[in-house]
mmCIF file of C-alpha atoms in Angstrom:
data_model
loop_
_atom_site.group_PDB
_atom_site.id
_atom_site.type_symbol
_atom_site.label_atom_id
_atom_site.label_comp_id
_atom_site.label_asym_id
_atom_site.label_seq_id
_atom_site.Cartn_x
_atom_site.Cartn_y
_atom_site.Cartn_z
ATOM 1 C CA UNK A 184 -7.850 -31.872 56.356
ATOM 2 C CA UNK A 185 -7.371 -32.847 52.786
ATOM 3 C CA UNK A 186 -8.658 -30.296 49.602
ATOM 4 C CA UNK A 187 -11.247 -32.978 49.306
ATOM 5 C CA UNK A 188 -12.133 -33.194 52.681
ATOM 6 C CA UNK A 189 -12.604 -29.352 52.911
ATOM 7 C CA UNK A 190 -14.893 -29.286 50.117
ATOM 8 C CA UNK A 191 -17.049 -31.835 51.584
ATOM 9 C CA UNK A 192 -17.545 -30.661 54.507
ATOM 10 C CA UNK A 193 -18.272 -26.959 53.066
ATOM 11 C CA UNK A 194 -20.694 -29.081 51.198
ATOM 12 C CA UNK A 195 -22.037 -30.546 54.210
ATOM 13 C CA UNK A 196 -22.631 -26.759 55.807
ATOM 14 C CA UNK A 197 -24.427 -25.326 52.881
ATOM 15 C CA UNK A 198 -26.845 -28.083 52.785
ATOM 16 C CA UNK A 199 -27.608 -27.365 55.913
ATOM 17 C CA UNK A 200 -27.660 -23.707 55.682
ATOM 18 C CA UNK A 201 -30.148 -24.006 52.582
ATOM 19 C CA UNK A 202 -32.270 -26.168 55.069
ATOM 20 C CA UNK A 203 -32.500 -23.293 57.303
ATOM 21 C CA UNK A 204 -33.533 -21.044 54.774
ATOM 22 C CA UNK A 205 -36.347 -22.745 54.400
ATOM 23 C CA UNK A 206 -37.631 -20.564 56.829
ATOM 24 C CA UNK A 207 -37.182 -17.051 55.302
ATOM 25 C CA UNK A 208 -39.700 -15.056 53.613
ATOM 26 C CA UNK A 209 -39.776 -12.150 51.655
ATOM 27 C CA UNK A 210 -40.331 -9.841 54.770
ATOM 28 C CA UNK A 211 -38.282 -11.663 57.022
ATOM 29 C CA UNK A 212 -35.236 -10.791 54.581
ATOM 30 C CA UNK A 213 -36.121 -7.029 54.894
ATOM 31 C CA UNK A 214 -36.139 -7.013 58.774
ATOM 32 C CA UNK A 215 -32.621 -8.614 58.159
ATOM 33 C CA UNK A 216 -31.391 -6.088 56.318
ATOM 34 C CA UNK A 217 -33.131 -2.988 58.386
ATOM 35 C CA UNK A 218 -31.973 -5.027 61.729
ATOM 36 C CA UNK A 219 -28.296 -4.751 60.381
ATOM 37 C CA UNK A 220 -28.610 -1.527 59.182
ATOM 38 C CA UNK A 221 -29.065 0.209 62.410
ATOM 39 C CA UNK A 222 -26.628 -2.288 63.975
ATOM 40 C CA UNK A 223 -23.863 -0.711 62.019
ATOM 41 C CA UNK A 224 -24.730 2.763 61.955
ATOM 42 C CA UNK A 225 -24.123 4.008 65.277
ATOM 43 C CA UNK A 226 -20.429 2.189 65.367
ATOM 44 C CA UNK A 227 -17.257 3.870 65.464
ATOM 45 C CA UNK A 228 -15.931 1.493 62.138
ATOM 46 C CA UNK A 229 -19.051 2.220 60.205
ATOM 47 C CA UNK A 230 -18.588 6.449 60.763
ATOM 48 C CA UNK A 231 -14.832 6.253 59.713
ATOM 49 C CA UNK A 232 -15.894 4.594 56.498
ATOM 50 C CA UNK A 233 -15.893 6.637 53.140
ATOM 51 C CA UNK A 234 -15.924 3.784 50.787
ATOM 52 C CA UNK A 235 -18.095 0.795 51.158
ATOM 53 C CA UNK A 236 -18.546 -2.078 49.245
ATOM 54 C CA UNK A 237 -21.751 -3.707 49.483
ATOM 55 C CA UNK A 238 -23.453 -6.347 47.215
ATOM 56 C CA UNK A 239 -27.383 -6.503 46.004
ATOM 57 C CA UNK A 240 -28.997 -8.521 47.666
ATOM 58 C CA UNK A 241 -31.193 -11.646 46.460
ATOM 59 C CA UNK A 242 -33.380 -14.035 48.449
ATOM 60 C CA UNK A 243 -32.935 -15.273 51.213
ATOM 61 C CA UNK A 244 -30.406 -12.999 51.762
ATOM 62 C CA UNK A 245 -30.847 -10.156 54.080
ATOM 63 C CA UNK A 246 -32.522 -7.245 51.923
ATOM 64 C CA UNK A 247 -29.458 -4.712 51.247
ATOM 65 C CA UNK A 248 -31.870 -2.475 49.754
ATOM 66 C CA UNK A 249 -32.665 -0.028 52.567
ATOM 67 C CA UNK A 250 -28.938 -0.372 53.315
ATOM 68 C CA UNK A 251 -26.995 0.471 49.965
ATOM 69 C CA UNK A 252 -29.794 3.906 50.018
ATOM 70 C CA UNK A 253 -29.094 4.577 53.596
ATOM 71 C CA UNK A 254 -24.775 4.576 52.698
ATOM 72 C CA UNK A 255 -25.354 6.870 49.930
ATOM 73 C CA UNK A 256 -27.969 9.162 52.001
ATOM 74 C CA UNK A 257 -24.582 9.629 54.388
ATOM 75 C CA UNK A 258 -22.461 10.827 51.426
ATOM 76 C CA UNK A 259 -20.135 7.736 51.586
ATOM 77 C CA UNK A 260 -19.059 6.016 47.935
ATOM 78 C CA UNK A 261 -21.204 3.428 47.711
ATOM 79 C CA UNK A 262 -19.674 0.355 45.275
ATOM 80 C CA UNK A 263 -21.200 -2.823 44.077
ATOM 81 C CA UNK A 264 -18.992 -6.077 43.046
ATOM 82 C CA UNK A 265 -19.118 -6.767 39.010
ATOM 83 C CA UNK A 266 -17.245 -9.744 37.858
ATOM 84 C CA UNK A 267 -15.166 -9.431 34.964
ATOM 85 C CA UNK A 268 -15.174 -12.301 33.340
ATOM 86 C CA UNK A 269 -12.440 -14.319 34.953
ATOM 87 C CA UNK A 270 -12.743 -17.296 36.993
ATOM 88 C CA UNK A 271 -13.176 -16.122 40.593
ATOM 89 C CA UNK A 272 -12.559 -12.479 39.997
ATOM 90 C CA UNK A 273 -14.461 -8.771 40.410
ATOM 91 C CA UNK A 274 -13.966 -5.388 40.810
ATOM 92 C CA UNK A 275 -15.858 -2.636 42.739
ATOM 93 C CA UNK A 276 -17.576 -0.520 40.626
ATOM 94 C CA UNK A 277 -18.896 3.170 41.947
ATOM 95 C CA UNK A 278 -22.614 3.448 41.621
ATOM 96 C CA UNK A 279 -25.219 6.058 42.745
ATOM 97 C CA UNK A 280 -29.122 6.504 43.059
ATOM 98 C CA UNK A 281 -29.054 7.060 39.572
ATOM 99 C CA UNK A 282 -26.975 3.723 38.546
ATOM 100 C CA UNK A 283 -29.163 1.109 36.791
ATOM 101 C CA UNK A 284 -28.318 -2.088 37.617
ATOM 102 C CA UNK A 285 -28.356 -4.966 35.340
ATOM 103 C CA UNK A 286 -28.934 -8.532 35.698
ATOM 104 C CA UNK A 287 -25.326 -10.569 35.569
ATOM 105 C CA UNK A 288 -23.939 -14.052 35.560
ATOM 106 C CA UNK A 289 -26.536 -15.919 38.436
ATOM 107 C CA UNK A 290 -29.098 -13.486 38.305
ATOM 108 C CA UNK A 291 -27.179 -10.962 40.530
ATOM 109 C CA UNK A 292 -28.024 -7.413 40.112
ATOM 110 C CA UNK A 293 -24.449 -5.558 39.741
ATOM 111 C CA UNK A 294 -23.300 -2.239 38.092
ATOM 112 C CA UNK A 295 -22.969 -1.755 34.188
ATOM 113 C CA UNK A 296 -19.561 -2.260 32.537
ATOM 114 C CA UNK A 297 -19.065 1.900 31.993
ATOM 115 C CA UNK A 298 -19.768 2.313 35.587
ATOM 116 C CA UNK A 299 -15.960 3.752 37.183
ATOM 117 C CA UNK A 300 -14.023 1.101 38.597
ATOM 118 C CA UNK A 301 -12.693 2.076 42.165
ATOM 119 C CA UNK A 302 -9.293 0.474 43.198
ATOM 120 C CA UNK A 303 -8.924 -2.232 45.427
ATOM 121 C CA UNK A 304 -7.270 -0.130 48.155
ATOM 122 C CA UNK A 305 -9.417 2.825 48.295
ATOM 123 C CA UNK A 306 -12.223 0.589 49.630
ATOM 124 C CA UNK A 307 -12.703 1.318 53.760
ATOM 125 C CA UNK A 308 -15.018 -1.532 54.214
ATOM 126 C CA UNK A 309 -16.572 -4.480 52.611
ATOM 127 C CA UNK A 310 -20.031 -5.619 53.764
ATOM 128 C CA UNK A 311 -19.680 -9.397 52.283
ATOM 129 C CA UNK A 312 -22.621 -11.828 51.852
ATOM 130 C CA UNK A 313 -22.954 -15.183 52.838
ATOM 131 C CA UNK A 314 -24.249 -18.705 52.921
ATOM 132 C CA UNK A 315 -23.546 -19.207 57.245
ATOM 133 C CA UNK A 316 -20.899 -17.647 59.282
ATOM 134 C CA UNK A 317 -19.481 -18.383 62.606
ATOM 135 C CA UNK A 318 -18.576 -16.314 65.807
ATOM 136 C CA UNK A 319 -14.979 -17.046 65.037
ATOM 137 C CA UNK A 320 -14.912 -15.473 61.596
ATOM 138 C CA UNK A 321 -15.454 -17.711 59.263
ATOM 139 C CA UNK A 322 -17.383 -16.806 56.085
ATOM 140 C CA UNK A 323 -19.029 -19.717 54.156
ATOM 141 C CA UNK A 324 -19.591 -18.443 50.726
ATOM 142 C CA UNK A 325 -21.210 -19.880 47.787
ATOM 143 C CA UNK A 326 -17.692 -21.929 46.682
ATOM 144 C CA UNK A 327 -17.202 -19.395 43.496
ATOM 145 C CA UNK A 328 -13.808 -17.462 45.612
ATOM 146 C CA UNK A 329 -14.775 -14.102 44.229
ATOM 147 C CA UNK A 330 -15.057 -12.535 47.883
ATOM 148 C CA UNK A 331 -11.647 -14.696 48.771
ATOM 149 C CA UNK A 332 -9.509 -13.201 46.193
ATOM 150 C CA UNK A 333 -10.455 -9.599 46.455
ATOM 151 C CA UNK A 334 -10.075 -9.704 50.268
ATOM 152 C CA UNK A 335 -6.661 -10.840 49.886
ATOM 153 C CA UNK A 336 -6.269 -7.180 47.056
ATOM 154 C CA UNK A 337 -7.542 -4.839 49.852
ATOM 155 C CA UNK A 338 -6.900 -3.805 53.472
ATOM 156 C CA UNK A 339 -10.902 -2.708 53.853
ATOM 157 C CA UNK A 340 -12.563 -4.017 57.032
ATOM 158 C CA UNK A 341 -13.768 -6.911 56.669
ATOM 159 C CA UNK A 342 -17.998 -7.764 57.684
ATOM 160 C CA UNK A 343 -20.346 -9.972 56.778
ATOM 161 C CA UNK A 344 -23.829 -9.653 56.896
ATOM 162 C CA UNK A 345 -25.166 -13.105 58.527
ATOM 163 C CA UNK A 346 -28.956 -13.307 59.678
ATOM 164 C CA UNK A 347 -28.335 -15.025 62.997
ATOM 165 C CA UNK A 348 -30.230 -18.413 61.401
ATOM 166 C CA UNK A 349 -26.917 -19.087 59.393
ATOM 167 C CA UNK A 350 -24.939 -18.287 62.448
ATOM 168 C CA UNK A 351 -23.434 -21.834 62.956
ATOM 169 C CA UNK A 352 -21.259 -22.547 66.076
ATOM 170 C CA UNK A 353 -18.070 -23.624 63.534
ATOM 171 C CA UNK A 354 -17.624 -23.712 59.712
ATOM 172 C CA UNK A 355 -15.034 -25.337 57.696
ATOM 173 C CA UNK A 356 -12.183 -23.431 56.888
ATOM 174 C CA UNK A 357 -9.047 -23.337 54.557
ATOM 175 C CA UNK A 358 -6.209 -21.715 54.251
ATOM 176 C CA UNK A 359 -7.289 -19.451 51.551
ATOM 177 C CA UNK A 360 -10.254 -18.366 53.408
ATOM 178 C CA UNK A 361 -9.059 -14.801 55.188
ATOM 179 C CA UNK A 362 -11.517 -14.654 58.346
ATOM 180 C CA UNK A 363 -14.001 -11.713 58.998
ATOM 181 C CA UNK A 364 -13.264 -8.952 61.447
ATOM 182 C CA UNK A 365 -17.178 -8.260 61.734
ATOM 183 C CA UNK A 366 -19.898 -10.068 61.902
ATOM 184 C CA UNK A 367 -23.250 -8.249 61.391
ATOM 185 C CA UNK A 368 -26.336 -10.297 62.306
ATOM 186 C CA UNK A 369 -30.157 -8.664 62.611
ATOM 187 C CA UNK A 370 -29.594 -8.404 66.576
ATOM 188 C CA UNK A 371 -25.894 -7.245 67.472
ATOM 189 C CA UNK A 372 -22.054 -7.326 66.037
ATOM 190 C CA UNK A 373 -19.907 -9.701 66.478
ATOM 191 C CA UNK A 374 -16.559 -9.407 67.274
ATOM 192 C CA UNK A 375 -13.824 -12.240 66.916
ATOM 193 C CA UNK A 376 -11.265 -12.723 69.266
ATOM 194 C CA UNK A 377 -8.371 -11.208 67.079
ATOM 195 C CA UNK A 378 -10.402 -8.273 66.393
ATOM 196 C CA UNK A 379 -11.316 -5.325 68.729
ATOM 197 C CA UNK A 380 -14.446 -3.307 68.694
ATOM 198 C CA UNK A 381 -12.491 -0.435 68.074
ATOM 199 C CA UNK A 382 -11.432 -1.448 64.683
ATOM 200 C CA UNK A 383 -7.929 -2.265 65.598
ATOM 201 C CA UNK A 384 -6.677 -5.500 65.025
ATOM 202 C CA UNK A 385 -5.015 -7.519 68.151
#
């Protein structure tokens, strides 16, 4: 498949994923987000993490709110994504219940730029949003690479919080895309084949 073939067919998916959405309320997003929240927390990966990187949620995505409180109620490091300025790139910045967030570039709500940056590799895990997913791995984002290029900085587990109506059976995928080792949905995890539920890779 050709660069431009790739990026119409990714084209194709989120089309069709912003059909789906369609669907979502307000509410429907929060039962998302609760849904995934207590299908992480009881798991072995989620218990060995110290530092997580999570992202504020906007509709329809699933509601991170309950979430990024629930991660900092546990005493991990919480850390939000800011971008920096450069094309494609952000950093993990620490925040806590008393960070204010601000509105950035796209309306997303992400730490202020005297917030303390935490390095790349002292992340654990990375709970990534998305436009669809698929059991295999693959993470459709919104086509901006910011995700992409700090996966490839850090050895953090890598999840993605999917609602199971952007689960699709197969997504597009190139050869920049690093593939998930979690997928969180509102009903279970899964698991891809190279990946064990231990948190071992195969």
């Amino acid at each position: 498949m050709t660069d431009l073939q790739l990026a119409e067919a990714k084209h194709k998916a989120r089309a069709q994923a912003r059909r789906k959405a369609e669907a979502a309320t307000p509410q429907l997003c929060r039962e998302w987000g609760l849904g995934m929240m207590r299908a992480a927390a009881s798991q072995p990966f989620w218990q060995s993490a110290r530092t997580v990187l999570c992202f504020s949620s906007f509709f329809p995505e699933p509601d991170t709110s309950l979430l990024l409180a629930y991660i900092l109620k546990e005493g991990k490091t919480l850390c939000l994504p800011r971008m920096t300025g450069k094309p494609g790139e952000m950093e993990a910045h620490k925040v806590t219940s008393e960070t204010r967030l601000l509105a950035g570039r796209f309306g997303i709500l992400e730490p202020p730029k005297e917030s303390p940056v935490v390095p790349a590799e002292e992340i654990d895990l990375i709970l990534a949003p998305c436009v669809a997913a698929s059991p295999d791995g693959v993470r459709l984002g919104h086509g901006g690479g910011f995700y992409d290029r700090y996966f490839a900085r850090t050895d953090a587990l890598r999840a993605v919080l999917c609602p199971s109506l952007f689960l699709f059976e197969a997504l597009p995928c190139g050869p920049l895309d690093l593939p998930m080792q979690l997928i969180i949905t509102e009903e279970k995890i899964l698991y891809p084949e190279s990946f064990h539920p231990t948190g071992h890779l195969l």
